[in-house]
Coordinates of C-alpha atoms in Angstrom, one line a residue:
Chain A
M17 CA 42.4 65.3 -29.9
T18 CA 41.5 65.7 -33.4
G19 CA 39.4 63.3 -35.3
I20 CA 37.4 63.4 -38.8
H21 CA 33.8 64.7 -38.0
T22 CA 31.7 64.1 -41.2
A23 CA 27.9 65.8 -41.2
P24 CA 25.8 63.6 -40.2
D25 CA 22.0 63.2 -41.4
F26 CA 20.0 66.7 -39.6
D27 CA 17.1 65.4 -40.6
R28 CA 18.0 61.6 -38.7
L29 CA 19.4 64.1 -35.5
A30 CA 16.2 66.0 -35.4
E31 CA 13.8 63.1 -35.0
L32 CA 16.2 61.6 -33.0
S33 CA 15.6 64.5 -30.8
K34 CA 11.8 64.7 -31.4
S35 CA 11.9 60.4 -30.1
L36 CA 14.3 61.5 -26.9
R37 CA 12.2 64.1 -25.4
R38 CA 9.3 61.9 -25.7
D39 CA 11.2 59.3 -24.6
V40 CA 12.3 62.1 -21.1
L41 CA 8.4 63.0 -21.0
T42 CA 6.9 59.5 -20.8
M43 CA 9.4 57.9 -18.5
T44 CA 9.2 61.0 -15.6
S45 CA 5.3 61.2 -16.2
E46 CA 5.8 57.8 -15.4
A47 CA 7.7 58.0 -12.4
G48 CA 5.5 60.7 -11.3
S49 CA 8.9 63.6 -10.5
G50 CA 11.8 63.7 -12.4
H51 CA 13.5 66.8 -14.1
P52 CA 12.0 66.2 -17.2
T53 CA 12.4 70.2 -18.1
S54 CA 16.0 69.9 -17.2
S55 CA 16.3 67.5 -19.9
M56 CA 14.5 68.1 -22.3
S57 CA 16.8 71.5 -22.7
A58 CA 19.7 69.0 -23.0
V59 CA 18.2 67.5 -26.0
E60 CA 20.1 67.8 -29.5
V61 CA 23.7 68.6 -27.7
M62 CA 24.1 64.9 -26.4
A63 CA 21.8 63.8 -29.9
S64 CA 24.7 65.4 -31.6
L65 CA 26.9 64.2 -29.6
Y66 CA 25.9 60.6 -29.3
F67 CA 24.7 60.4 -32.7
G68 CA 26.1 62.9 -34.3
G69 CA 29.7 61.1 -34.7
I70 CA 31.0 63.2 -32.4
M71 CA 31.8 60.5 -30.0
K72 CA 33.5 57.2 -30.1
Y73 CA 31.7 54.6 -27.6
D74 CA 30.6 51.1 -28.0
A75 CA 28.6 50.0 -26.1
K76 CA 28.7 46.6 -26.0
N77 CA 32.0 47.4 -24.1
P78 CA 32.0 50.1 -22.0
K79 CA 34.7 50.7 -20.3
M80 CA 36.3 50.2 -23.5
P81 CA 40.1 52.4 -22.8
D82 CA 39.9 54.1 -25.3
R83 CA 36.3 55.3 -25.3
D84 CA 35.1 59.2 -25.5
R85 CA 33.7 60.2 -21.8
F86 CA 30.6 61.4 -21.3
I87 CA 29.9 62.9 -17.4
L88 CA 26.1 64.7 -16.5
S89 CA 27.4 66.6 -14.0
K90 CA 23.9 68.3 -13.8
G91 CA 23.1 64.6 -12.3
H92 CA 19.7 66.2 -12.0
A93 CA 18.6 65.8 -16.0
S94 CA 19.4 62.0 -15.3
P95 CA 16.5 61.1 -17.7
I96 CA 17.9 62.6 -21.1
L97 CA 21.3 61.0 -20.5
Y98 CA 18.7 57.1 -19.6
A99 CA 17.3 57.5 -23.3
V100 CA 20.7 58.5 -24.5
L101 CA 21.9 55.1 -23.5
A102 CA 18.7 52.9 -24.1
E103 CA 18.9 54.6 -27.8
A104 CA 23.3 54.0 -28.0
G105 CA 22.2 50.9 -26.9
Y106 CA 23.8 50.6 -23.5
I107 CA 20.2 49.5 -21.4
Q108 CA 17.0 48.4 -22.9
K109 CA 14.7 50.9 -23.7
D110 CA 11.4 49.1 -21.3
Q111 CA 13.8 49.6 -19.0
L112 CA 12.9 53.5 -19.1
N113 CA 9.6 53.4 -17.6
T114 CA 11.1 51.7 -14.3
L115 CA 12.6 55.1 -14.0
R116 CA 12.9 56.1 -9.7
R117 CA 11.8 52.8 -8.8
I118 CA 13.0 50.7 -6.5
D119 CA 13.9 48.3 -8.1
S120 CA 15.3 49.8 -11.5
P121 CA 19.4 50.7 -12.1
L122 CA 17.7 53.8 -13.2
E123 CA 18.0 56.2 -10.3
G124 CA 17.4 59.2 -10.1
H125 CA 19.9 60.8 -10.2
P126 CA 23.0 58.3 -12.6
N127 CA 24.8 55.7 -10.0
M128 CA 27.8 54.7 -12.2
L129 CA 27.7 51.1 -10.6
R130 CA 24.3 50.2 -11.6
V131 CA 24.0 51.5 -14.8
P132 CA 25.7 50.7 -17.8
G133 CA 27.6 53.7 -19.2
V134 CA 26.8 55.6 -17.3
E135 CA 30.7 57.5 -16.1
A136 CA 29.8 59.1 -12.9
S137 CA 27.6 59.0 -10.3
T138 CA 26.4 63.3 -9.6
G139 CA 23.4 64.4 -8.7
S140 CA 25.9 66.9 -5.2
L141 CA 26.0 69.4 -8.3
G142 CA 29.5 70.7 -9.2
Q143 CA 31.8 67.9 -9.0
G144 CA 31.4 66.5 -12.9
L145 CA 34.4 68.4 -14.4
S146 CA 36.9 67.5 -11.6
M147 CA 36.0 63.8 -12.6
G148 CA 36.2 64.8 -15.7
L149 CA 39.9 65.9 -15.8
G150 CA 40.9 63.6 -14.2
H151 CA 39.5 61.4 -17.3
A152 CA 40.9 63.7 -18.9
L153 CA 45.0 63.8 -17.6
N154 CA 44.9 60.0 -18.3
A155 CA 44.5 59.6 -21.9
K156 CA 48.3 61.2 -21.7
L157 CA 49.7 58.6 -19.1
D158 CA 48.1 55.9 -21.0
N159 CA 48.7 57.3 -24.2
L160 CA 44.9 56.5 -25.7
D161 CA 43.0 59.7 -27.8
Y162 CA 39.8 59.9 -26.1
N163 CA 37.6 63.4 -25.3
V164 CA 36.0 63.3 -21.9
F165 CA 32.7 65.3 -22.5
V166 CA 31.3 67.4 -19.5
M167 CA 27.8 68.9 -19.2
M168 CA 26.8 71.3 -16.6
G169 CA 24.0 73.5 -15.8
D170 CA 24.0 77.3 -15.5
G171 CA 23.0 77.1 -11.7
E172 CA 25.2 74.7 -11.5
I173 CA 28.5 76.6 -12.6
Q174 CA 28.0 79.1 -9.4
E175 CA 29.9 75.7 -6.8
G176 CA 32.8 77.4 -6.7
Q177 CA 34.8 73.9 -7.5
V178 CA 33.6 74.2 -11.2
W179 CA 36.1 76.9 -11.3
E180 CA 38.8 75.4 -9.5
A181 CA 38.8 72.5 -11.9
A182 CA 38.7 74.8 -14.5
M183 CA 41.6 77.1 -13.9
A184 CA 43.8 73.4 -13.0
A185 CA 42.5 71.9 -16.4
A186 CA 43.3 74.9 -18.9
N187 CA 47.1 74.8 -16.3
F188 CA 47.2 70.6 -17.2
G189 CA 46.6 72.4 -21.0
V190 CA 44.6 69.2 -21.5
S191 CA 43.2 69.5 -24.7
N192 CA 40.8 66.3 -24.3
L193 CA 38.5 68.2 -21.9
V194 CA 35.4 69.8 -23.7
A195 CA 33.1 71.6 -21.2
I196 CA 29.3 72.7 -21.9
V197 CA 27.0 75.3 -20.0
D198 CA 23.3 73.7 -20.1
L199 CA 22.2 78.1 -20.2
N200 CA 18.7 77.4 -20.0
G201 CA 18.1 80.2 -17.7
Y202 CA 16.7 78.6 -14.9
Q203 CA 18.1 76.7 -11.3
Q204 CA 15.6 75.2 -8.8
T205 CA 13.8 78.7 -7.3
A206 CA 14.3 81.6 -9.1
P207 CA 16.3 82.7 -13.3
V208 CA 19.2 82.2 -13.3
T209 CA 19.6 85.9 -13.8
K210 CA 18.3 87.0 -10.4
V211 CA 20.8 84.8 -9.1
T212 CA 24.7 85.6 -11.7
D213 CA 24.7 87.1 -14.4
P214 CA 24.3 84.0 -17.4
S215 CA 26.3 87.5 -20.3
T216 CA 29.0 86.8 -18.2
Y217 CA 29.8 83.4 -18.6
A218 CA 31.5 83.4 -21.7
D219 CA 34.1 85.4 -20.3
K220 CA 34.5 83.4 -17.2
W221 CA 35.6 80.6 -19.5
R222 CA 38.1 82.7 -21.3
A223 CA 39.6 83.9 -18.3
F224 CA 39.5 80.7 -16.7
G225 CA 41.6 80.0 -20.2
W226 CA 39.6 77.9 -22.1
H227 CA 38.4 78.3 -25.7
T228 CA 34.9 79.3 -26.1
V229 CA 32.7 80.3 -28.4
E230 CA 28.6 80.2 -27.6
I231 CA 25.5 78.5 -29.2
D232 CA 22.4 78.1 -29.8
G233 CA 22.0 74.9 -28.7
H234 CA 18.6 73.7 -30.0
D235 CA 20.2 74.7 -33.5
L236 CA 21.9 71.5 -34.4
K237 CA 23.5 72.3 -37.4
E238 CA 25.2 74.9 -34.9
T239 CA 26.1 72.6 -32.1
H240 CA 27.1 70.0 -34.0
A241 CA 30.0 72.3 -35.2
A242 CA 30.6 73.3 -32.0
L243 CA 30.6 70.4 -30.7
A244 CA 33.3 68.7 -33.4
A245 CA 35.2 71.9 -33.0
A246 CA 35.6 71.3 -29.7
A247 CA 36.6 68.1 -29.5
D248 CA 39.3 69.0 -32.2
Y249 CA 40.8 71.6 -30.1
S250 CA 44.1 71.3 -29.8
N251 CA 45.4 74.5 -27.8
G252 CA 43.8 73.5 -24.4
P253 CA 40.4 73.0 -22.9
A254 CA 36.8 73.9 -24.6
A255 CA 33.5 75.1 -23.8
I256 CA 30.8 75.8 -25.0
I257 CA 28.0 78.1 -23.7
A258 CA 24.6 76.0 -25.2
H259 CA 21.9 78.8 -25.2
T260 CA 19.3 76.6 -24.2
K261 CA 15.2 76.7 -23.2
K262 CA 14.3 74.6 -19.6
G263 CA 10.9 72.8 -20.9
K264 CA 12.7 73.0 -25.0
G265 CA 9.7 71.5 -27.5
V266 CA 6.3 72.2 -24.7
S267 CA 4.9 75.9 -24.2
F268 CA 3.5 75.0 -21.1
L269 CA 6.3 73.6 -20.1
E270 CA 8.6 76.1 -21.2
E271 CA 6.4 78.9 -20.0
D272 CA 6.7 77.8 -15.8
F273 CA 9.9 76.9 -14.1
S274 CA 8.2 74.9 -11.4
W275 CA 8.3 72.1 -13.7
H276 CA 11.9 71.9 -12.3
G277 CA 11.7 68.6 -10.8
R278 CA 8.1 67.6 -11.2
G279 CA 7.2 65.1 -14.7
V280 CA 3.8 66.0 -16.1
P281 CA 0.2 64.8 -15.1
K282 CA -0.7 61.6 -16.8
D283 CA -3.8 63.6 -17.5
R284 CA -1.6 66.4 -19.3
L285 CA 0.9 63.3 -20.9
A286 CA -1.0 63.4 -24.3
E287 CA -1.1 67.3 -25.1
A288 CA 3.2 67.3 -23.8
L289 CA 3.5 64.7 -27.0
E290 CA 1.3 66.0 -29.2
E291 CA 3.2 69.8 -29.1
I292 CA 6.5 67.3 -29.7
G293 CA 5.2 65.5 -32.5
Chain B
M26 CA 58.3 64.3 22.4
T27 CA 58.0 62.5 25.9
L28 CA 55.8 59.8 25.2
G29 CA 56.8 56.1 25.0
T30 CA 59.5 57.3 27.7
R31 CA 58.9 55.4 30.3
A32 CA 58.2 52.3 28.1
G33 CA 61.9 53.0 26.8
L34 CA 61.3 53.2 23.6
T35 CA 63.4 54.9 20.8
M36 CA 62.2 57.4 19.1
G37 CA 61.5 57.3 15.3
K38 CA 60.6 58.6 12.2
A39 CA 57.1 60.4 11.4
T40 CA 54.7 58.5 10.4
R41 CA 54.9 61.3 7.0
D42 CA 58.1 60.0 6.7
A43 CA 57.4 57.0 6.7
F44 CA 54.3 57.2 4.5
G45 CA 56.6 60.0 2.4
R46 CA 59.5 57.3 1.8
A47 CA 56.8 53.9 1.1
L48 CA 54.9 55.9 -1.9
Q49 CA 58.6 56.8 -3.1
E50 CA 59.8 52.6 -2.9
I51 CA 56.0 51.8 -4.2
G52 CA 56.0 54.5 -7.8
A53 CA 58.9 52.8 -8.3
S54 CA 57.1 49.2 -9.3
N55 CA 53.9 50.4 -9.8
P56 CA 53.1 52.6 -13.0
K57 CA 49.2 52.3 -12.2
V58 CA 50.6 54.4 -9.1
V59 CA 49.9 58.3 -9.5
V60 CA 49.2 60.8 -6.9
V61 CA 47.2 63.9 -6.9
D62 CA 48.4 67.1 -4.2
G63 CA 47.0 70.7 -2.8
D64 CA 50.0 72.0 -3.0
V65 CA 51.4 70.3 0.2
A66 CA 53.8 68.0 -1.2
N67 CA 56.7 69.4 0.2
S68 CA 54.4 69.1 3.9
T69 CA 53.2 65.5 2.9
R70 CA 56.2 64.2 1.9
A71 CA 53.8 63.0 -1.5
E72 CA 57.7 65.3 -3.4
W73 CA 59.0 62.3 -3.3
F74 CA 56.7 60.2 -5.3
G75 CA 56.6 63.1 -7.7
K76 CA 60.4 63.9 -7.7
D77 CA 60.6 61.0 -9.2
N78 CA 57.8 60.5 -11.3
P79 CA 56.6 63.8 -12.4
E80 CA 54.7 62.5 -14.9
R81 CA 52.6 61.0 -12.5
F82 CA 52.7 64.1 -9.6
F83 CA 49.4 66.5 -10.0
N84 CA 49.5 69.4 -8.3
V85 CA 45.8 70.5 -8.6
G86 CA 46.4 73.6 -6.1
I87 CA 45.1 75.0 -3.3
A88 CA 41.9 73.2 -4.0
E89 CA 40.7 70.1 -2.2
S90 CA 37.2 70.1 -4.0
N91 CA 39.0 69.8 -7.4
L92 CA 41.7 67.4 -6.0
I93 CA 39.3 64.2 -5.1
G94 CA 37.6 65.0 -8.1
V95 CA 40.5 64.7 -10.2
A96 CA 41.8 61.4 -8.4
A97 CA 37.9 60.1 -8.8
G98 CA 38.4 60.2 -12.6
L99 CA 42.1 59.3 -12.8
A100 CA 40.3 55.5 -10.2
A101 CA 38.1 55.9 -12.7
S102 CA 40.4 55.5 -15.5
G103 CA 42.7 52.4 -14.0
K104 CA 44.7 54.6 -11.9
I105 CA 45.5 53.4 -8.1
P106 CA 46.0 57.7 -7.3
V107 CA 46.7 58.5 -3.7
A108 CA 45.0 62.1 -3.2
A109 CA 46.8 63.3 -0.2
S110 CA 46.5 67.3 1.4
F111 CA 46.6 67.3 5.7
A112 CA 43.9 65.8 7.3
A113 CA 42.3 68.5 8.3
F114 CA 41.6 70.2 5.0
L115 CA 41.4 67.4 2.9
L116 CA 38.3 64.8 5.1
C117 CA 36.6 69.2 6.0
N118 CA 37.2 71.1 3.5
S119 CA 36.0 68.2 0.3
Y120 CA 33.9 65.8 2.3
D121 CA 30.8 65.3 -0.2
Q122 CA 33.6 65.4 -2.6
I123 CA 34.5 62.1 -0.6
R124 CA 31.3 61.4 -0.5
M125 CA 30.0 61.2 -4.0
S126 CA 32.9 60.9 -6.3
V127 CA 34.5 58.4 -4.4
A128 CA 32.6 56.8 -1.3
F129 CA 29.2 56.4 -3.2
P130 CA 31.1 54.7 -6.6
K131 CA 33.0 52.8 -4.7
L132 CA 36.2 54.2 -6.9
N133 CA 40.0 53.1 -6.1
V134 CA 41.2 56.5 -4.2
K135 CA 43.8 56.4 -1.9
L136 CA 43.2 59.3 0.9
V137 CA 45.6 60.5 2.6
G138 CA 46.0 62.6 5.9
S139 CA 48.7 64.1 7.0
H140 CA 48.9 66.9 10.5
A141 CA 46.5 65.2 11.8
G142 CA 46.4 64.9 15.8
I143 CA 46.4 68.0 18.5
S144 CA 50.3 67.2 18.3
I145 CA 51.7 69.7 15.5
G146 CA 51.0 72.0 17.6
E147 CA 52.3 75.7 17.5
D148 CA 49.7 76.2 14.0
G149 CA 46.8 76.1 16.0
P150 CA 43.9 74.4 15.1
S151 CA 42.9 75.5 12.3
Q152 CA 45.7 72.9 11.2
M153 CA 44.6 69.9 13.0
G154 CA 43.2 67.3 11.9
I155 CA 41.2 65.5 14.6
E156 CA 37.7 64.9 13.2
D157 CA 39.0 62.6 10.1
V158 CA 38.6 59.8 11.5
S159 CA 35.2 60.4 12.8
L160 CA 34.1 61.3 8.4
A161 CA 36.0 58.8 7.2
C162 CA 34.7 56.1 9.5
S163 CA 31.3 56.9 8.0
L164 CA 31.0 56.1 5.0
P165 CA 30.6 52.7 3.8
G166 CA 33.3 50.9 2.3
M167 CA 35.5 53.7 2.8
V168 CA 39.1 52.0 5.5
V169 CA 40.5 53.7 7.8
M170 CA 44.1 53.0 9.0
V171 CA 45.9 55.0 11.8
P172 CA 49.4 54.0 11.9
A173 CA 51.7 53.9 15.3
D174 CA 55.0 54.3 14.0
E175 CA 57.5 53.9 11.2
H176 CA 57.5 51.1 10.2
S177 CA 53.8 50.2 10.7
T178 CA 53.0 52.9 8.4
R179 CA 55.6 51.9 5.1
K180 CA 53.4 48.6 6.0
A181 CA 50.0 50.4 5.9
T182 CA 50.9 51.9 2.9
Q183 CA 51.4 49.4 1.0
Q184 CA 48.4 47.1 1.9
M185 CA 46.6 50.1 1.3
I186 CA 47.6 50.2 -2.4
E187 CA 46.9 46.4 -2.5
H188 CA 43.7 47.2 -1.5
D189 CA 41.0 47.5 -4.1
G190 CA 38.1 50.2 -2.7
P191 CA 38.4 53.5 -0.9
T192 CA 40.9 53.7 1.6
Y193 CA 42.3 56.9 4.5
L194 CA 45.4 57.0 5.6
R195 CA 46.0 58.9 9.0
V196 CA 49.4 60.1 9.4
G197 CA 51.9 62.6 11.5
R198 CA 53.8 65.1 11.4
G199 CA 56.1 64.8 14.1
D200 CA 59.1 62.2 14.9
V201 CA 57.3 59.1 17.4
P202 CA 58.5 56.6 19.3
L203 CA 58.9 52.7 17.3
I204 CA 56.6 50.6 18.2
Y205 CA 58.2 47.9 16.0
D206 CA 61.0 46.7 14.1
E207 CA 60.6 46.9 10.1
N208 CA 59.3 43.1 9.9
V209 CA 56.5 43.9 12.1
D210 CA 53.5 41.5 10.3
F211 CA 49.8 44.3 9.9
Q212 CA 46.7 43.3 8.0
I213 CA 44.5 45.5 7.4
G214 CA 41.5 45.0 10.1
K215 CA 43.5 43.2 12.2
A216 CA 44.4 45.0 15.8
N217 CA 48.1 43.6 17.1
I218 CA 48.6 43.1 20.9
L219 CA 51.9 44.2 21.9
R220 CA 51.6 42.9 25.6
D221 CA 49.4 40.7 27.0
G222 CA 47.2 40.8 30.4
N223 CA 44.1 40.1 32.2
D224 CA 43.4 42.8 34.0
V225 CA 42.6 45.9 31.8
T226 CA 43.3 46.5 27.7
L227 CA 44.0 49.7 26.4
V228 CA 42.9 50.3 23.0
A229 CA 44.6 52.6 20.8
N230 CA 46.7 53.7 17.9
G231 CA 49.1 56.3 16.1
L232 CA 50.7 58.0 18.5
M233 CA 48.8 57.5 21.6
V234 CA 50.2 53.9 21.4
S235 CA 53.1 54.9 22.8
A236 CA 51.3 56.4 25.2
A237 CA 49.5 52.9 26.0
L238 CA 52.6 51.7 26.3
D239 CA 53.9 53.4 29.0
A240 CA 50.5 53.0 31.2
A241 CA 50.6 49.5 31.1
E242 CA 54.1 49.8 32.4
E243 CA 52.9 52.1 35.1
L244 CA 50.8 49.7 36.0
A245 CA 52.7 46.3 35.7
A246 CA 54.4 48.6 38.6
E247 CA 51.3 48.0 40.5
G248 CA 50.8 44.0 39.9
I249 CA 48.0 45.6 37.4
T250 CA 48.8 43.5 34.3
A251 CA 47.3 44.9 31.4
R252 CA 46.6 44.1 27.3
V253 CA 47.2 46.6 25.3
L254 CA 46.3 46.7 21.8
D255 CA 47.0 48.6 18.6
M256 CA 44.5 49.2 16.9
H257 CA 45.7 50.5 13.7
T258 CA 42.6 49.8 11.5
V259 CA 39.8 51.4 13.0
K260 CA 37.5 50.7 10.6
P261 CA 36.6 47.4 9.9
I262 CA 37.6 47.4 13.6
D263 CA 39.2 43.9 14.7
E264 CA 35.9 42.8 17.0
A265 CA 37.5 40.5 17.7
A266 CA 40.0 41.1 19.8
L267 CA 38.1 43.2 21.1
R268 CA 35.7 40.6 22.4
A269 CA 38.4 38.8 23.7
A270 CA 39.5 41.8 25.6
A271 CA 36.0 42.3 27.0
V272 CA 36.5 38.7 28.2
D273 CA 39.7 38.2 29.3
T274 CA 39.3 41.7 31.5
K275 CA 37.6 43.8 33.1
G276 CA 37.4 47.1 30.7
I277 CA 38.4 48.4 28.1
V278 CA 40.4 51.9 27.9
V279 CA 40.4 53.2 25.1
A280 CA 43.4 56.3 23.8
E281 CA 42.9 58.1 20.4
E282 CA 44.7 61.8 18.8
H283 CA 40.8 62.6 18.1
L284 CA 37.6 64.6 19.5
H285 CA 36.1 62.4 21.4
H286 CA 32.9 61.3 19.0
G287 CA 33.2 59.3 16.2
G288 CA 36.7 58.6 16.9
L289 CA 38.1 54.9 17.4
G290 CA 36.2 55.3 21.1
S291 CA 33.3 55.2 19.5
V292 CA 33.3 52.6 17.3
V293 CA 35.3 50.3 20.7
A294 CA 32.1 50.8 22.2
S295 CA 29.6 50.1 19.8
T296 CA 31.3 47.2 18.9
I297 CA 30.7 46.0 22.6
A298 CA 28.0 47.3 23.1
Q299 CA 26.8 44.7 20.8
T300 CA 27.6 41.1 22.7
N301 CA 29.9 42.0 25.1
P302 CA 29.6 45.0 27.1
C303 CA 32.2 46.0 29.3
K304 CA 33.3 48.6 31.3
I305 CA 34.6 51.7 29.0
A306 CA 37.0 55.0 29.0
F307 CA 38.4 57.1 26.6
V308 CA 41.4 59.1 26.7
D309 CA 41.0 61.9 23.5
V310 CA 40.4 65.2 22.8
G311 CA 36.8 65.3 24.1
D312 CA 34.0 67.4 22.3
Q313 CA 36.5 71.2 22.1
F314 CA 39.1 72.1 19.8
A315 CA 42.6 72.2 21.4
K316 CA 45.3 76.3 20.6
S317 CA 48.0 77.0 19.8
G318 CA 51.0 75.6 21.9
D319 CA 53.8 73.5 21.6
G320 CA 52.8 69.8 21.0
D321 CA 54.2 67.8 24.5
A322 CA 52.6 70.8 26.2
L323 CA 48.9 70.1 24.5
L324 CA 49.0 65.7 24.3
E325 CA 49.8 66.5 28.6
E326 CA 47.2 69.7 28.7
F327 CA 45.1 67.4 27.1
G328 CA 45.7 64.6 29.0
L329 CA 46.8 62.8 25.8
T330 CA 49.0 60.9 28.2
G331 CA 50.5 58.3 29.2
A332 CA 49.7 58.2 33.0
N333 CA 45.8 59.1 32.5
I334 CA 45.6 56.1 30.4
A335 CA 46.7 54.5 33.7
A336 CA 44.6 56.9 35.6
K337 CA 41.8 55.1 33.5
A338 CA 42.8 52.3 33.1
R339 CA 43.1 51.8 37.7
K340 CA 39.5 53.0 38.2
I341 CA 38.3 49.9 35.9
V342 CA 40.5 47.2 37.5
Q343 CA 39.7 48.9 40.7
G344 CA 35.6 48.6 40.0

């Protein structure tokens, strides 16, 4: 798909990014569990997609046929998705602090049947890109002009299905599919470097036939430009390797990957929020 | 194929052929139907749809996990995707994708598994889907169908497309006897009574319907009347038909070309146990993998025969 992506107000996006991080920290602290650090690495990418004019959507018409689709394949980062959907008007902001409660639709991992704007029920890693490819193929059948963005984790792409999808997408020549790898450096039990070599990720995507760029995923201007270029790329699927930090924005979270799956204890929330500013 | 001989059945086409032909017909009139293939469309017969509708046919390659995900995405965007491969590979290789990408979000994906059962013969256990029904039935909301012949498969294929929600249709490779004519009354979840009787009930699906009719013929010669139910839908099971069988006859023999655990036998037993416990016996592959060999000979060796069904029925009747 091609389109015109005008430069957004980056000051506003920066303020929004802070606000989204505060939401993530607060809701996971309130819930007592969840994945704040995996969410915080994805903030600038998601802020750019939803609030930087990259994605076309209508919160009042979540199933609009020609909407752009965003699939959070790394479903454990649901807090940032919920924060974004609240900011975009799909859900109420006061719902955020019901995260993971038995009476809340904001489940631990996203459930598309319960939350408007959630395009795929994820949480079992590796499945989002295939679903994204299905959506992308549909655009041609229906003669619709939309993009599909799929965000995966840097550990998640160890799943074989990701590469099945990557191979097929290139073969089908879909140019409305964008893969984003949130390379935040850590998986559940170890730095990613202990398990696979992330310095080869870009070459792997290129070898599979994807137009691939590497960016600083916390630099809003760079992130926005890369997403706009990927959305407009018209010669096959595009991948963005976003170099990020797990827990970005709060020093004690950035330094310790054991925060994966844990909310900040309530007695340290104020300290964390203060650091975000 | 010797099954159905005693019952005087004539041979018809393979259920995969009937599926392929029905899908081709549906494709001509319903533009929402698309096919996702794992490079076996000539075997599943989905290629007949593909040749007519190349723009709606996606061969994702030998990658069943991705196959399911692509089908899920197409369904989420409003298409009616038929995801077809061998039963063994479709259900076993991509089970978590079926669980998470299809069943959990209740997406309208039509799973079709071919080459089911041990009667495929020479290709051996790696190709034989004999756990597929169990796996499919385990998933909430999944409709599971195992039609017996070409005419009921055609109807099953049509109803699978009309049904809103995930379904699994099991079809076989080889030609099978005709149970019905083309006007067969087929409704998802409603067993067909092929023969009535008061002594014992034979519940079967797929290829074993022919064996059950053979058994009924054998029993009739001894003065034992058997009711024969084609339980083409395993889920939702026809509870009323089973309850009636438990009340009207002395017991039930369940026959299926599937492993013992989790298939039709398990579903029938757990259904009956709740309200109308009765004597029940099972004819199935057991708790073992099969092996390579002639299909008919394998059916004989593993006891998937009319004679074995009749023997178990006799035991129930004689107490």
